[in-house]
XYZ file of C-alpha atoms in Angstrom:
626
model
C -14.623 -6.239 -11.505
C -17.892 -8.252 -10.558
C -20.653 -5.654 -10.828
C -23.131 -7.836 -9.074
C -25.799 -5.732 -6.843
C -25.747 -6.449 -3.481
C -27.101 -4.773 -0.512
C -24.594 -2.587 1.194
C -25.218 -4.686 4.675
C -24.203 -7.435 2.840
C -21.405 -10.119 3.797
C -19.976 -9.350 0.270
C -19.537 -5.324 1.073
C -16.705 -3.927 -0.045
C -14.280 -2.888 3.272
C -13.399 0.749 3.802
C -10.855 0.814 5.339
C -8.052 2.836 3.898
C -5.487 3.383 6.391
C -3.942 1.469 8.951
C -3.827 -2.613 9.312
C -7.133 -3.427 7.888
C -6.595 -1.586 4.470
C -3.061 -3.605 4.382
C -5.061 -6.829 4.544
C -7.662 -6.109 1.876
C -5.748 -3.706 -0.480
C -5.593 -3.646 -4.098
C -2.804 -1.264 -5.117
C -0.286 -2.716 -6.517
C 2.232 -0.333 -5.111
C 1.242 -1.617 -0.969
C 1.327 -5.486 -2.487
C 5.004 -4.491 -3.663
C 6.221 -3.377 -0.720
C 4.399 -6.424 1.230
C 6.066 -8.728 -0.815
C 9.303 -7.113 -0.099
C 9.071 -6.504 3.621
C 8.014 -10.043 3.834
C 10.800 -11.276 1.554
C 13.589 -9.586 4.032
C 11.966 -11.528 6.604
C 12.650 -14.713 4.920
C 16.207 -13.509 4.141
C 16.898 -13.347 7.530
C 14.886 -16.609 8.501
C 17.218 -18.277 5.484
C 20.720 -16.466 6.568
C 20.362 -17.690 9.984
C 19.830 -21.439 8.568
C 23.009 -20.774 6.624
C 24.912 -19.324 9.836
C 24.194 -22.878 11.781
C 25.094 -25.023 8.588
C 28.012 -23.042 8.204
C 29.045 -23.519 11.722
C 28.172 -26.942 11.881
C 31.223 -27.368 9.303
C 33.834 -24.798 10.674
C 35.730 -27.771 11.715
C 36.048 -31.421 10.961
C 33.988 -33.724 12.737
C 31.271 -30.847 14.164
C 28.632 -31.841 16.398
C 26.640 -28.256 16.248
C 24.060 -30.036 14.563
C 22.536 -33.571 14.552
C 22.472 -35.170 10.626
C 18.969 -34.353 11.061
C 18.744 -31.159 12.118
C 21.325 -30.565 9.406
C 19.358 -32.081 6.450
C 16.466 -29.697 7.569
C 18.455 -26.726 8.009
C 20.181 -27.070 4.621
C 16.900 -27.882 2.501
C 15.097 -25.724 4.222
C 17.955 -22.860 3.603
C 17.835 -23.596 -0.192
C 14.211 -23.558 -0.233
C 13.741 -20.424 1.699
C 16.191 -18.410 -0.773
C 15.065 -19.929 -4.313
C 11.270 -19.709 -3.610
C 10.718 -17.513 -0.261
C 13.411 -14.978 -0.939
C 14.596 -14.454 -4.576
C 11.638 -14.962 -6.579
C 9.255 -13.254 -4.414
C 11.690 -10.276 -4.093
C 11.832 -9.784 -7.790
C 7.281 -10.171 -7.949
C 7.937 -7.178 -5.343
C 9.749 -5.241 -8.191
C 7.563 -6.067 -10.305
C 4.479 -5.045 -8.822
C 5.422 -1.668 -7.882
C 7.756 -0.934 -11.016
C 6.124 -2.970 -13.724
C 2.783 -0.129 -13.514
C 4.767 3.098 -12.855
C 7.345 2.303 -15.650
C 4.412 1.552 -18.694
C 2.578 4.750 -17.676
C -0.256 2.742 -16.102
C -2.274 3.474 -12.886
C -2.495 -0.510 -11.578
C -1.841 -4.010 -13.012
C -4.519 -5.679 -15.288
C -5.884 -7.504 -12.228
C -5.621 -6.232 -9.008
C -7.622 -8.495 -6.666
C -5.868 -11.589 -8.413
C -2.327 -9.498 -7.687
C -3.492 -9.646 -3.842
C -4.455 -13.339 -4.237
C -1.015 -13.922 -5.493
C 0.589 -11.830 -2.753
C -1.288 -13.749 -0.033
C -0.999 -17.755 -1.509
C 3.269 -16.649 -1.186
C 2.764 -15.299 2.221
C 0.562 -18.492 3.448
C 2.878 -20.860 1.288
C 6.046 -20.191 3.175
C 4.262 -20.038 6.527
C 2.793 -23.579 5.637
C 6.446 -24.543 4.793
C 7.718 -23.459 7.989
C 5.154 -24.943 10.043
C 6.609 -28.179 9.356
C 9.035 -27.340 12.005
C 5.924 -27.522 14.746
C 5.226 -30.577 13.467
C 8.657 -32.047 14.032
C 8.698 -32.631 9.993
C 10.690 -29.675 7.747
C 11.774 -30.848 4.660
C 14.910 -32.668 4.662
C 15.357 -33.948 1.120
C 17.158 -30.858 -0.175
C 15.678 -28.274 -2.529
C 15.810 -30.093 -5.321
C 14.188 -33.028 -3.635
C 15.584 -35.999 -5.628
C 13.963 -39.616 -5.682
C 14.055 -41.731 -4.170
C 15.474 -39.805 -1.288
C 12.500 -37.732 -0.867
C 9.855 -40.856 -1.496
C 11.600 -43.585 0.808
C 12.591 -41.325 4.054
C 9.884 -41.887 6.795
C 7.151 -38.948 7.528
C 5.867 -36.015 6.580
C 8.868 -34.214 5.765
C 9.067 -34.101 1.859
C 5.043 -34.593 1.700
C 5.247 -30.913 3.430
C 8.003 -29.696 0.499
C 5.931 -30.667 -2.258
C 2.557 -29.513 -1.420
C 4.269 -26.011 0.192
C 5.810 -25.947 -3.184
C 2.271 -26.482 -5.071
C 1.367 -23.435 -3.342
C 3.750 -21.120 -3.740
C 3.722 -22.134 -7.482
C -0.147 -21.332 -7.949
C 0.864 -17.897 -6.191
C 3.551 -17.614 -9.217
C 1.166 -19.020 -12.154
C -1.416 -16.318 -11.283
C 1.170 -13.458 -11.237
C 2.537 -14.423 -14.318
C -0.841 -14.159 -16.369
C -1.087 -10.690 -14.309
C 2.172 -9.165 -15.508
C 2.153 -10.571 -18.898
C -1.099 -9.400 -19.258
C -0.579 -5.632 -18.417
C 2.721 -5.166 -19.811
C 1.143 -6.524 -23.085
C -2.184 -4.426 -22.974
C -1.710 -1.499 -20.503
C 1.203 0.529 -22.124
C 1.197 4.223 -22.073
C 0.408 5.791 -25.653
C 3.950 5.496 -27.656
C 5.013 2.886 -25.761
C 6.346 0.325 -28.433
C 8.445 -2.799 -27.425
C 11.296 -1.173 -28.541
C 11.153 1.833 -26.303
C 10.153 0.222 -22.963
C 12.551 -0.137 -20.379
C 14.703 -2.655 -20.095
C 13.257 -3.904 -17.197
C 10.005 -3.968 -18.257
C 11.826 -6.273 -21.026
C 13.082 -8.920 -18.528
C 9.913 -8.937 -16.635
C 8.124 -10.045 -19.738
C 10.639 -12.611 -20.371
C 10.755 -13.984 -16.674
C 6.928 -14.132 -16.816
C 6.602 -16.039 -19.657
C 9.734 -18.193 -18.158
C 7.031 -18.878 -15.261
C 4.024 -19.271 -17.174
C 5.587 -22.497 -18.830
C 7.885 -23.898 -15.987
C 5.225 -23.828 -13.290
C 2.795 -26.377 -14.704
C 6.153 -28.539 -15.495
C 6.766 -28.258 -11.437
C 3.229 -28.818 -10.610
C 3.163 -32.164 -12.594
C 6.327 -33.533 -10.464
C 5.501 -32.544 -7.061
C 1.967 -33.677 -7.805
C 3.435 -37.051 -7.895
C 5.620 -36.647 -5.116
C 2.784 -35.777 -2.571
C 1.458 -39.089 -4.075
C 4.432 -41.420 -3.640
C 4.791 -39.523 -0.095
C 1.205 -39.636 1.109
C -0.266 -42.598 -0.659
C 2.204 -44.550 -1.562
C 1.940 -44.450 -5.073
C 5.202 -45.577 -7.043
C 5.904 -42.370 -9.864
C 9.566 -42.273 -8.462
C 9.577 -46.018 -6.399
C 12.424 -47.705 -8.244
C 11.608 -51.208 -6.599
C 8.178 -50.725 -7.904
C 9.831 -50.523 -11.510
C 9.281 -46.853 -11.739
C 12.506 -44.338 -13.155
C 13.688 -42.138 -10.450
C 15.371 -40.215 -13.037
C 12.073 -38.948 -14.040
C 11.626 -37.033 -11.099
C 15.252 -35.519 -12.278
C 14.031 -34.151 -15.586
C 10.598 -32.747 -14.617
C 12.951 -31.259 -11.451
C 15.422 -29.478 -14.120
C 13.092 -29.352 -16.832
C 11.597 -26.503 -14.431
C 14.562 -25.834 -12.552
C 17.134 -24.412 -15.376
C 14.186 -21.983 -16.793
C 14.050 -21.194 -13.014
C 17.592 -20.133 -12.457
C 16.723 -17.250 -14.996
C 13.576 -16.392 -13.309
C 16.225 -15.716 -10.578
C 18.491 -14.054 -12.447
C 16.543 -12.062 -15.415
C 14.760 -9.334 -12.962
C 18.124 -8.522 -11.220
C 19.931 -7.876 -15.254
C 16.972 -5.684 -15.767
C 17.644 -3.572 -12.510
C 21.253 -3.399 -13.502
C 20.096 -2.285 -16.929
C 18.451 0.695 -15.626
C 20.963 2.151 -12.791
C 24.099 1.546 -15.238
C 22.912 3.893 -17.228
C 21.688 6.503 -15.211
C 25.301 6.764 -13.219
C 26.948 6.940 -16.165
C 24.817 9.411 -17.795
C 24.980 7.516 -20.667
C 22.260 5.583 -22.856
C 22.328 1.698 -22.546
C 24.856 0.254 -24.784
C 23.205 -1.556 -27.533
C 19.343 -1.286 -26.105
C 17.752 -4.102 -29.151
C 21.159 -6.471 -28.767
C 20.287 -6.200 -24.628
C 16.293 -6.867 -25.220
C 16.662 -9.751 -27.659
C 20.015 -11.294 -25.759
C 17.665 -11.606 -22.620
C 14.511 -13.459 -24.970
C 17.358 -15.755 -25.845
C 18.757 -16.559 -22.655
C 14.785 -17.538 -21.590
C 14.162 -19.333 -25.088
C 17.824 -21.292 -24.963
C 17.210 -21.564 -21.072
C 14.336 -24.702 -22.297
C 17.632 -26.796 -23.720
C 20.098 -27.014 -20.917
C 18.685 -29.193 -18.283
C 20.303 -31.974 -18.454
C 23.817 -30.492 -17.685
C 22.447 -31.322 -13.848
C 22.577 -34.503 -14.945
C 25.901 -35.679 -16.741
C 26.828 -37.917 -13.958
C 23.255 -40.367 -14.187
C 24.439 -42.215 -16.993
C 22.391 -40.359 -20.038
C 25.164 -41.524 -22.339
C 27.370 -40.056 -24.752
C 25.066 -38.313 -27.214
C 22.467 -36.424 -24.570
C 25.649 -35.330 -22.791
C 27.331 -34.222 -25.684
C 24.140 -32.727 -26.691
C 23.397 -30.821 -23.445
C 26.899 -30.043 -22.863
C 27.166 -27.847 -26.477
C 23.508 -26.152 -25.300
C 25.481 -25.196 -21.986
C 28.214 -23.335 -24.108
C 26.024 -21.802 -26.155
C 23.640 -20.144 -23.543
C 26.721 -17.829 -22.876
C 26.857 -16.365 -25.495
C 23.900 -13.727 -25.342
C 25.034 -13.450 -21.347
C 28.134 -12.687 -22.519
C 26.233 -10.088 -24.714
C 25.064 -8.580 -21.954
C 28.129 -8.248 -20.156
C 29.716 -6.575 -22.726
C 27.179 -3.901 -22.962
C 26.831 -3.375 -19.591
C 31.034 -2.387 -19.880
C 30.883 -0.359 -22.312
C 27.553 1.705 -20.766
C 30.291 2.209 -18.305
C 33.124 2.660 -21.080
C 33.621 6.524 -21.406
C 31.013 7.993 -19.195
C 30.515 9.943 -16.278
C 30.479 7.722 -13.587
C 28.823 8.161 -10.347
C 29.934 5.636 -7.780
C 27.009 6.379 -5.577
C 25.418 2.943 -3.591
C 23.265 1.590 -6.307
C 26.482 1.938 -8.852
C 28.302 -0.236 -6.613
C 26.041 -2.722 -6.364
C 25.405 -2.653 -10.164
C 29.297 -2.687 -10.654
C 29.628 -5.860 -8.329
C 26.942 -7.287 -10.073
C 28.788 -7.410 -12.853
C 32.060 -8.027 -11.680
C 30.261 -11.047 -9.001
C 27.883 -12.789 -11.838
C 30.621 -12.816 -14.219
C 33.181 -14.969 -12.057
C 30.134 -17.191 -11.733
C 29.033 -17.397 -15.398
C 32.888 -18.323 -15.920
C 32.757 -21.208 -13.169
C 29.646 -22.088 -14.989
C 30.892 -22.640 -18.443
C 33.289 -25.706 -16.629
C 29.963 -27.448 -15.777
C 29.523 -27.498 -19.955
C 32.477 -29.708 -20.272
C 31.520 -33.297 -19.469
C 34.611 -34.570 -18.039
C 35.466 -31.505 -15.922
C 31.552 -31.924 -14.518
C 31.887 -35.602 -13.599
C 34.707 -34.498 -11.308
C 33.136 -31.317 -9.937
C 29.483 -32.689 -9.483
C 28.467 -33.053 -5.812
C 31.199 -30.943 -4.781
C 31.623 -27.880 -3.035
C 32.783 -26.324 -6.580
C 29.229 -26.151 -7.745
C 27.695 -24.773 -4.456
C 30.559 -22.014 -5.073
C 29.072 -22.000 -8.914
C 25.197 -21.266 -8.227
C 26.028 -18.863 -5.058
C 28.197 -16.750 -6.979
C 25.374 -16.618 -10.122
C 22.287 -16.462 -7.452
C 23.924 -14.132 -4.237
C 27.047 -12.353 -6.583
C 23.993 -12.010 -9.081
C 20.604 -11.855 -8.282
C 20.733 -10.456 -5.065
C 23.328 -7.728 -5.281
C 21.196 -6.618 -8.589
C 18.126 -6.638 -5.915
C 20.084 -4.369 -3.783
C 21.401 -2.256 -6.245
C 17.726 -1.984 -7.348
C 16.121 -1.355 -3.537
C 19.051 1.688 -2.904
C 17.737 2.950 -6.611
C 13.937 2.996 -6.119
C 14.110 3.624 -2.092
C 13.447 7.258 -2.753
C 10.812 6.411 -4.977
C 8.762 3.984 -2.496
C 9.390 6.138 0.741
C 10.610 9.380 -0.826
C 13.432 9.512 1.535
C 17.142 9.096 0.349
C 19.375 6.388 1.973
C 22.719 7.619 3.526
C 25.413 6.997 1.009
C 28.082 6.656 4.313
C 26.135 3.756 5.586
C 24.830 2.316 1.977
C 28.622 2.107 0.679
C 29.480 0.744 4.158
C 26.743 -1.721 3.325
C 28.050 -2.555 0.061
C 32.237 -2.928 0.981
C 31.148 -5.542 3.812
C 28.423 -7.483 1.573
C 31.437 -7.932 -1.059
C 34.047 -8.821 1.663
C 32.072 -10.972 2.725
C 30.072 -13.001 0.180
C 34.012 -13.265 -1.505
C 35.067 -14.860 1.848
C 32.067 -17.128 2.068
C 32.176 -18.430 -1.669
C 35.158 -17.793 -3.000
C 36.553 -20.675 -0.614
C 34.448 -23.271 -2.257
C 36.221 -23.824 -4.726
C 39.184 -25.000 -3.588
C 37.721 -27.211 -1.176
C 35.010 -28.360 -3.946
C 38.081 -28.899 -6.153
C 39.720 -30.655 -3.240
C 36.978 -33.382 -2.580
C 34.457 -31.825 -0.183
C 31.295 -33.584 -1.006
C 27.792 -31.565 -0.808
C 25.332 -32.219 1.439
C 27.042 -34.480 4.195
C 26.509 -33.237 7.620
C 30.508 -33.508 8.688
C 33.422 -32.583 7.412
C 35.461 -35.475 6.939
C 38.581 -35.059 8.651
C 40.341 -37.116 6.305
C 39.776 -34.216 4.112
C 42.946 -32.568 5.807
C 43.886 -29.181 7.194
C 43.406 -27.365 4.196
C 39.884 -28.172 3.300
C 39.544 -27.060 7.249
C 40.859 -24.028 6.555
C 38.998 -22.961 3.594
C 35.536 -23.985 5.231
C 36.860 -21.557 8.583
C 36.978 -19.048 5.667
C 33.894 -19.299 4.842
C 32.036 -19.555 7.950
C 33.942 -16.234 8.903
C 32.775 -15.071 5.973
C 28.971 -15.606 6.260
C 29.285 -13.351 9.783
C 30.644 -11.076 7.929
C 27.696 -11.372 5.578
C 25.265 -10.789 8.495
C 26.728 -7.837 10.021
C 26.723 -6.369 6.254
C 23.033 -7.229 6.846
C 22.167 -5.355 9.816
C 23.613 -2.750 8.724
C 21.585 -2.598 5.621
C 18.880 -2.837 8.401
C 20.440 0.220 10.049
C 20.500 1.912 7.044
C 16.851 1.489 6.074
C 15.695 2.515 9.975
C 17.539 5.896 9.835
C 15.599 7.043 6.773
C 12.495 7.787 8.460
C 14.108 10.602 9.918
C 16.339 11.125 7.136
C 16.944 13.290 3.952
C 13.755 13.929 1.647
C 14.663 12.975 -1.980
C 13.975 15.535 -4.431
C 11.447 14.617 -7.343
C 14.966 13.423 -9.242
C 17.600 12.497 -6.901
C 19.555 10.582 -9.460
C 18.769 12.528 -12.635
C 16.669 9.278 -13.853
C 15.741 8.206 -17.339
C 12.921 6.222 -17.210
C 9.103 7.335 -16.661
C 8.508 6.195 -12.812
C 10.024 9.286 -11.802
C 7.559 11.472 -13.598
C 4.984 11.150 -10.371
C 5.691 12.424 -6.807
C 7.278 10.195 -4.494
C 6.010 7.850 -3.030
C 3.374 8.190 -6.156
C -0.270 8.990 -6.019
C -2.925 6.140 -5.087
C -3.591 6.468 -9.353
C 0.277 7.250 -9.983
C -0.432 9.735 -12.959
C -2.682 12.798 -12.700
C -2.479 12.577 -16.730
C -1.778 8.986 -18.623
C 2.284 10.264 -20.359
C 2.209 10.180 -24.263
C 5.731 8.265 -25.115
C 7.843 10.021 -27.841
C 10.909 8.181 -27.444
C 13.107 5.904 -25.841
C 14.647 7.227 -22.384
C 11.608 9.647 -22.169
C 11.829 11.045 -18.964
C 15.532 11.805 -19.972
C 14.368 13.740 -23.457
C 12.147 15.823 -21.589
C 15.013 17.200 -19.575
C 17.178 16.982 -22.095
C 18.415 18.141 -25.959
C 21.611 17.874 -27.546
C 23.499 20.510 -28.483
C 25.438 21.263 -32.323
C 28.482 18.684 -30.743
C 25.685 15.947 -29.211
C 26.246 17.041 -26.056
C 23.325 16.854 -23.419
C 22.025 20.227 -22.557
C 19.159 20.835 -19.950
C 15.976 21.875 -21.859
C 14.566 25.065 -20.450
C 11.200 24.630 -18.450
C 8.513 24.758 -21.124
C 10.843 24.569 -23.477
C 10.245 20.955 -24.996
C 7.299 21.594 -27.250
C 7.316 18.628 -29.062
C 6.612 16.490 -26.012
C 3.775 15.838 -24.009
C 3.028 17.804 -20.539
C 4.529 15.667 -17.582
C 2.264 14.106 -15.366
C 0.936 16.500 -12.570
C 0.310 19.821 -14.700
C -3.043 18.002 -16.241
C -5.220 15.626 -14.156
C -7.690 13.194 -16.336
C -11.171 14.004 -15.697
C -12.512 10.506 -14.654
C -9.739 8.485 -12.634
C -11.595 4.958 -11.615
C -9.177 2.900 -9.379
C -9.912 -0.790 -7.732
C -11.656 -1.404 -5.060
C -10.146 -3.528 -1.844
C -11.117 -6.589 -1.430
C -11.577 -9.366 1.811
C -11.748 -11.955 -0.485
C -8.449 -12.987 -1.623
C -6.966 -13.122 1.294
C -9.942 -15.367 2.512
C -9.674 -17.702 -0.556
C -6.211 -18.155 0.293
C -6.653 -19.226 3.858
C -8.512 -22.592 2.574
C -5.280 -23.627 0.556
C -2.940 -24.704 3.637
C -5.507 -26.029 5.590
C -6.108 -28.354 2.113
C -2.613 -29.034 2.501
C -2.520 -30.292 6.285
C -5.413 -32.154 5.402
C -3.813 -34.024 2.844
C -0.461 -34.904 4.613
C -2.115 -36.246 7.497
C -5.215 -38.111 5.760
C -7.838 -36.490 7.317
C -11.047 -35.919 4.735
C -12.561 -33.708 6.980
C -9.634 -30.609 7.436
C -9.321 -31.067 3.721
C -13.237 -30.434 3.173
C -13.133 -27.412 5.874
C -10.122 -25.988 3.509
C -12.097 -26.666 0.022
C -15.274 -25.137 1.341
C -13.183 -22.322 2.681
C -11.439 -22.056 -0.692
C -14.987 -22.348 -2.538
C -16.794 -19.765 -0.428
C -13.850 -17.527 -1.271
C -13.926 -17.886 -4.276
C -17.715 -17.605 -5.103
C -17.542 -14.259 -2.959
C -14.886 -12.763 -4.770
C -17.699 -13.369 -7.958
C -20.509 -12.005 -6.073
C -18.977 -9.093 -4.580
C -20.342 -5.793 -5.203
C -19.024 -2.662 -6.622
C -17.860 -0.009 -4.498
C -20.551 3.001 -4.690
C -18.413 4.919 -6.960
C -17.837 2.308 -9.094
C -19.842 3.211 -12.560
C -18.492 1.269 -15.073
């Protein structure tokens, strides 16, 4: 904290404010900044489905003319876009930021104003992105943006992807130093690597995943806003420049990425198996150090996007072995997360479900995966509907049923209210239906010869290939009325059932607080004697190792839990104006720089400036002593 003295009249006062919208807006804790980050992430979700609904209905039949080729690039780019960097990732930092704390026994992360800064670049990222739209210019290049495709097309369109990417990757550079930095240095007393939770473990893993893959990123679309803006020749083949090179710094980021995607959702799974099972997690160091390998072997498979660009036999052989080899510690996983199951109690409550289809989902798309590692079986699938199949069964089977496995979990936790299992199993049963009807149809008519991102169906395709796509257009409707429902779900809670202090008879230390937890989450910092220690204070085993409930007061070889002492001197941060005023400079920068004019790009760096020198000079709050 800056502990510069300034008078309390001052610009740089701290605000007050500590309910209603203001205290949002300048807030610190990094439970609200969770919960922003996931209320805004739902609205992106939505903003992304309904992109997928028109795409999808664009190619319910052959030769439809729902949408101009235009208005189809756009819609499909900006539909990958919005889930990979406005939905997935950004749902997993909202995890983070209100589990990451609560689970290592701290009262905040290590830097709470540059936790808001990161909250608020995301927020004004994807707004920039989307304000391409008003400016008759969204992205159109797809996700992954190849050259020369997204240098030679006329306007703004891919000059607005790759700065809107630059800042939404500065928002994920800064959160990543954040994380790493408290999981590292903020751990309860006790806490050794080998007893945190195994979410804390794949948080570490996908923050270091971001710390090196960002700057890899930044370098590429760095030269893209060039080639786009002023006409600079990076990617320009008819300038003598490699287009491919835009494909390797692309991937070079982009596999590391798909387990940034991935990694947060195996650690939520990791923790609710488990509990509904009423079992420890099957082979706790094999799950840890299978996860470090998947994000150290993750830096070697890149070019297995690439088989079909003519890298020649010894790269693809190369790249193709790395491929098959990654699946082995995610086969690791899988294993243990069977045989948590194998022989326990289970409770099929909502979050079970959605753990089990996890499993069950991510596993037919690690399978379709391991094709992609043999060369000849990729040069026919590649650019096919088979691999759009592929990455939605590993990125919606997986990531995002682990995220709502991991939302009906902790949603008694964040609100203390308990979703209704009628309408969260409802929830579940249609989400499956229907992401099965959507995907599960691609691969047929991927294996058939539907080509990717064309913006008809050919008819020469045939009935068949007709007839799957119907599928799966039924199938994403399906998807969305699963989603309201969800929607329905969450509404009725504020009126519902209080959760008890342990509605699911939890493990892990997060539920040691009240919930929703304290502004400081611990009255007392909890000593760590073991692995599963919430679970061990509840719990001893009997002369046959069965689990018997400890007595209250019983367990005197543990600590007190949190509430029966309260630390003497509890000091938490301050809010803050000025990260959300630093961030407002950074897309007016941005406009500035796609449409050439010095001046808006001057207003934006004195606004970022001024931000930032405030932020240095701002006072402490006058209870701040040390």
């Amino acid at each position: 904290m800056a502990s510069a003295s300034v008078a309390s009249g001052s610009i740089f006062r701290r605000p007050t404010a500590e309910t209603g919208f203001a205290s949002w807006l300048t807030t610190v804790d990094h439970k609200k900044i969770g919960i922003m980050y996931g209320v805004t992430s739902f609205i992106f979700f939505i903003i992304g489905g309904l992109e997928a609904m028109l795409v999808r209905l664009q190619l319910a039949q052959a030769e439809g003319t729902v949408l101009s080729a235009e208005a189809y690039n756009q819609m499909f780019t900006m539909h990958g876009i919005t889930m990979v960097f406005l939905v997935v990732m950004p749902v997993a930092a909202a995890f983070f930021n209100y589990l990451i704390p609560l689970q290592i026994g701290a009262r905040d992360v290590a830097f709470p104003r540059l936790n808001a800064f990161s909250y608020w670049v995301y927020l004004f990222g994807g707004l920039f992105l989307y304000s391409s739209f008003f400016f008759g210019a969204a992205p159109n290049g797809s996700w992954v943006g190849y050259a020369p495709l997204s240098v030679a097309a006329p306007g703004n369109n891919m000059a607005f992807y790759a700065i809107g990417l630059q800042i939404l990757g500065l928002g994920s550079l800064a959160a990543s130093v954040n994380f790493i930095t408290t999981i590292l240095n903020m751990r309860a007393p006790g806490l050794t690597f080998m007893r945190m939770p195994m979410f804390i473990w794949m948080a570490l893993v996908v923050n270091f995943l971001l710390l090196f893959a960002m700057p890899v990123i930044a370098v590429a679309l760095f030269q893209l806003t060039f080639d786009n803006v002023f006409a600079t020749n990076f990617f320009n083949a008819a300038a003598g420049a490699d287009p491919l090179l835009w494909q390797h710094l692309f991937w070079i980021f982009g596999h590391p990425e798909v387990y940034i995607l991935i990694l947060p959702a195996m650690g939520i799974v990791s923790e609710v198996l488990p509990v509904f099972s009423r079992k420890p997690l099957f082979g706790y160091a094999a799950v840890a150090f299978a996860g470090a390998a998947i994000g150290f072997i993750g830096w070697g498979v890149w070019a297995h996007h690439m088989f079909t660009s003519g890298l020649g036999p010894v790269a693809t052989s190369a790249f193709g072995l790395s491929t098959m080899f990654i699946a082995v510690p995610t086969g690791i996983k899988i294993f243990n997360w069977v045989f948590t199951m194998w022989g326990g109690k289970l409770r099929l409550t909502t979050p079970m479900l959605f753990s089990i289809g996890f499993v069950a989902m991510f596993t037919i798309g690690g399978l379709s995966g391991v094709t992609h590692a043999i060369v000849p079986s990729d040069a026919q699938q590649h650019d096919t509907y088979y691999v759009v199949a592929h990455f939605h069964y590993v990125l919606f089977g997986g990531a995002l049923f682990g995220i709502m496995s991991g939302i009906y979990f902790w949603w008694p936790k964040v609100t203390g209210k308990l979703i209704d299992e009628t309408w969260g199993k409802l929830h579940f049963w249609t989400w499956l239906i229907g992401f099965n009807l959507t995907f599960g149809p691609m691969h047929f008519s991927g294996l058939l010869g539907q080509p990717r991102r064309t913006y008809v169906l050919p008819d020469e395709l045939g009935p068949t290939v007709e007839f799957w796509n119907l599928l799966s257009t039924i199938g994403v409707f399906i998807i969305a009325i699963s989603t309201v429902i969800f929607f329905i779900a969450m509404l009725k809670t504020r009126n519902g059932e209080d959760a008890p202090p342990d509605p699911w008879d939890a493990r892990t230390i997060e539920w040691l607080t009240t919930s929703p937890p304290k502004p400081h989450n611990f009255d007392k910092i909890p000593v760590i004697t073991a692995r599963d220690e919430f679970w061990h204070r509840k719990y001893a085993e009997d002369d046959a190792g069965h689990a018997v409930p400890v007595p209250a007061g019983g367990q005197v070889d543990a600590p007190p839990e949190a509430g029966t002492e309260v630390d003497e001197d509890i000091h938490m941060p301050s809010p803050s104006y000025w990260p959300l005023v630093m961030t407002l400079g950074l897309p007016v920068v941005g406009y500035g720089v796609i449409f050439k004019s010095l001046t808006v790009a001057l207003v934006g760096g004195l606004v970022l400036l001024f931000g930032m020198y405030a932020w240095q000079l701002e006072p402490l709050a006058e209870d701040d002593h040390h």
